[in-house]
One Martini backbone bead per residue (centre of mass of N, CA, C, O) as a GRO file, in nm:
protein
  108
    1MET     BB    1 -28.984   8.489  -0.804
    2SER     BB    2 -28.958   8.352  -1.087
    3ILE     BB    3 -29.049   8.125  -1.349
    4VAL     BB    4 -28.940   7.837  -1.543
    5LYS     BB    5 -29.022   7.702  -1.868
    6ILE     BB    6 -28.908   7.400  -2.040
    7ASN     BB    7 -28.961   7.284  -2.360
    8VAL     BB    8 -28.867   6.971  -2.486
    9LEU     BB    9 -28.815   6.926  -2.840
   10THR     BB   10 -28.823   6.666  -3.061
   11VAL     BB   11 -28.672   6.737  -3.389
   12SER     BB   12 -28.654   6.678  -3.694
   13GLU     BB   13 -28.516   6.800  -3.971
   14GLU     BB   14 -28.791   6.785  -4.139
   15GLN     BB   15 -28.960   6.958  -3.892
   16ARG     BB   16 -28.842   7.241  -3.833
   17GLU     BB   17 -29.003   7.432  -4.018
   18THR     BB   18 -29.279   7.362  -3.906
   19LEU     BB   19 -29.233   7.453  -3.617
   20GLU     BB   20 -29.152   7.749  -3.675
   21LYS     BB   21 -29.415   7.826  -3.822
   22ARG     BB   22 -29.608   7.772  -3.588
   23PHE     BB   23 -29.489   7.980  -3.396
   24ALA     BB   24 -29.519   8.226  -3.585
   25ALA     BB   25 -29.837   8.204  -3.604
   26ARG     BB   26 -29.846   8.255  -3.267
   27ALA     BB   27 -29.764   8.525  -3.248
   28GLY     BB   28 -29.887   8.687  -2.948
   29ALA     BB   29 -30.055   8.471  -2.772
   30VAL     BB   30 -29.895   8.523  -2.477
   31GLU     BB   31 -29.824   8.830  -2.408
   32GLY     BB   32 -30.123   8.899  -2.261
   33THR     BB   33 -30.065   8.726  -2.024
   34ASP     BB   34 -30.093   8.685  -1.707
   35GLY     BB   35 -29.750   8.670  -1.594
   36PHE     BB   36 -29.599   8.716  -1.839
   37GLU     BB   37 -29.236   8.763  -1.945
   38TRP     BB   38 -29.118   8.522  -2.148
   39PHE     BB   39 -28.983   8.427  -2.485
   40GLU     BB   40 -28.822   8.130  -2.642
   41LEU     BB   41 -28.689   7.990  -2.942
   42LEU     BB   42 -28.460   7.714  -2.954
   43ARG     BB   43 -28.219   7.623  -3.176
   44PRO     BB   44 -28.030   7.382  -3.276
   45VAL     BB   45 -27.685   7.347  -3.374
   46GLU     BB   46 -27.556   7.090  -3.210
   47GLY     BB   47 -27.598   6.745  -3.101
   48THR     BB   48 -27.920   6.795  -3.153
   49ASP     BB   49 -28.301   6.776  -3.170
   50ASP     BB   50 -28.348   6.999  -2.946
   51TYR     BB   51 -28.582   7.210  -2.855
   52LEU     BB   52 -28.639   7.526  -2.684
   53VAL     BB   53 -28.907   7.637  -2.470
   54TYR     BB   54 -28.900   7.955  -2.332
   55THR     BB   55 -29.052   8.044  -2.018
   56ARG     BB   56 -29.169   8.327  -1.822
   57TRP     BB   57 -29.299   8.368  -1.483
   58ARG     BB   58 -29.431   8.500  -1.199
   59SER     BB   59 -29.592   8.215  -1.159
   60GLU     BB   60 -29.735   7.912  -1.130
   61GLU     BB   61 -30.028   8.012  -1.151
   62ASP     BB   62 -29.998   8.156  -1.422
   63PHE     BB   63 -29.918   7.909  -1.584
   64GLN     BB   64 -30.169   7.732  -1.518
   65ALA     BB   65 -30.376   7.928  -1.638
   66TRP     BB   66 -30.267   7.910  -1.925
   67MET     BB   67 -30.293   7.601  -1.959
   68ALA     BB   68 -30.616   7.598  -1.903
   69GLY     BB   69 -30.661   7.806  -2.145
   70PRO     BB   70 -30.496   7.947  -2.390
   71MET     BB   71 -30.331   7.692  -2.464
   72GLN     BB   72 -30.569   7.514  -2.546
   73SER     BB   73 -30.673   7.696  -2.776
   74ALA     BB   74 -30.403   7.694  -2.951
   75HIS     BB   75 -30.441   7.352  -2.988
   76ARG     BB   76 -30.683   7.381  -3.161
   77PRO     BB   77 -30.877   7.365  -3.400
   78ALA     BB   78 -31.003   7.613  -3.604
   79SER     BB   79 -31.244   7.408  -3.647
   80PRO     BB   80 -31.507   7.240  -3.603
   81GLY     BB   81 -31.392   6.918  -3.676
   82GLY     BB   82 -31.117   6.965  -3.714
   83GLU     BB   83 -30.790   6.896  -3.784
   84GLN     BB   84 -30.515   6.799  -3.625
   85PRO     BB   85 -30.203   6.843  -3.649
   86LYS     BB   86 -29.919   6.702  -3.666
   87PRO     BB   87 -29.663   6.675  -3.483
   88ALA     BB   88 -29.326   6.792  -3.499
   89SER     BB   89 -29.280   6.624  -3.255
   90SER     BB   90 -29.165   6.316  -3.082
   91ALA     BB   91 -29.103   6.486  -2.812
   92SER     BB   92 -29.178   6.579  -2.455
   93THR     BB   93 -29.038   6.805  -2.202
   94LEU     BB   94 -29.082   6.941  -1.873
   95TRP     BB   95 -28.922   7.211  -1.727
   96SER     BB   96 -28.853   7.338  -1.387
   97PHE     BB   97 -28.796   7.673  -1.247
   98GLU     BB   98 -28.628   7.884  -1.024
   99VAL     BB   99 -28.547   8.207  -0.968
  100VAL     BB  100 -28.242   8.314  -0.784
  101GLN     BB  101 -28.090   8.460  -1.024
  102GLN     BB  102 -28.001   8.782  -1.182
  103ALA     BB  103 -27.913   8.954  -1.494
  104ALA     BB  104 -27.827   9.271  -1.645
  105PRO     BB  105 -27.757   9.515  -1.816
  106LYS     BB  106 -27.619   9.805  -1.782
  107GLN     BB  107 -27.731  10.126  -1.721
  108ASP     BB  108 -27.641  10.462  -1.826
   0.00000   0.00000   0.00000
């Protein structure tokens, strides 16, 4: 079964719009990657400053291949010698899970 990676990003109130705009600007960047299955950016509603970046992959190997290639490219400056923008998050933690059960709405 699939694996899930959840990147927990601590983002201050002042940086939320910046983070969301950066993700919107990269929309479509991961969808064509071999083994990619799902993405969601989850905004906190109350009680935390942590955004969750949820991705689902066919295998750990597919995720690692994306990390080693396309993900690195997506986080480089747009031009050689260009400056990398300051991160919108103040902390980041990666959680890893194996999918052991799943359900979807019934199809009529």
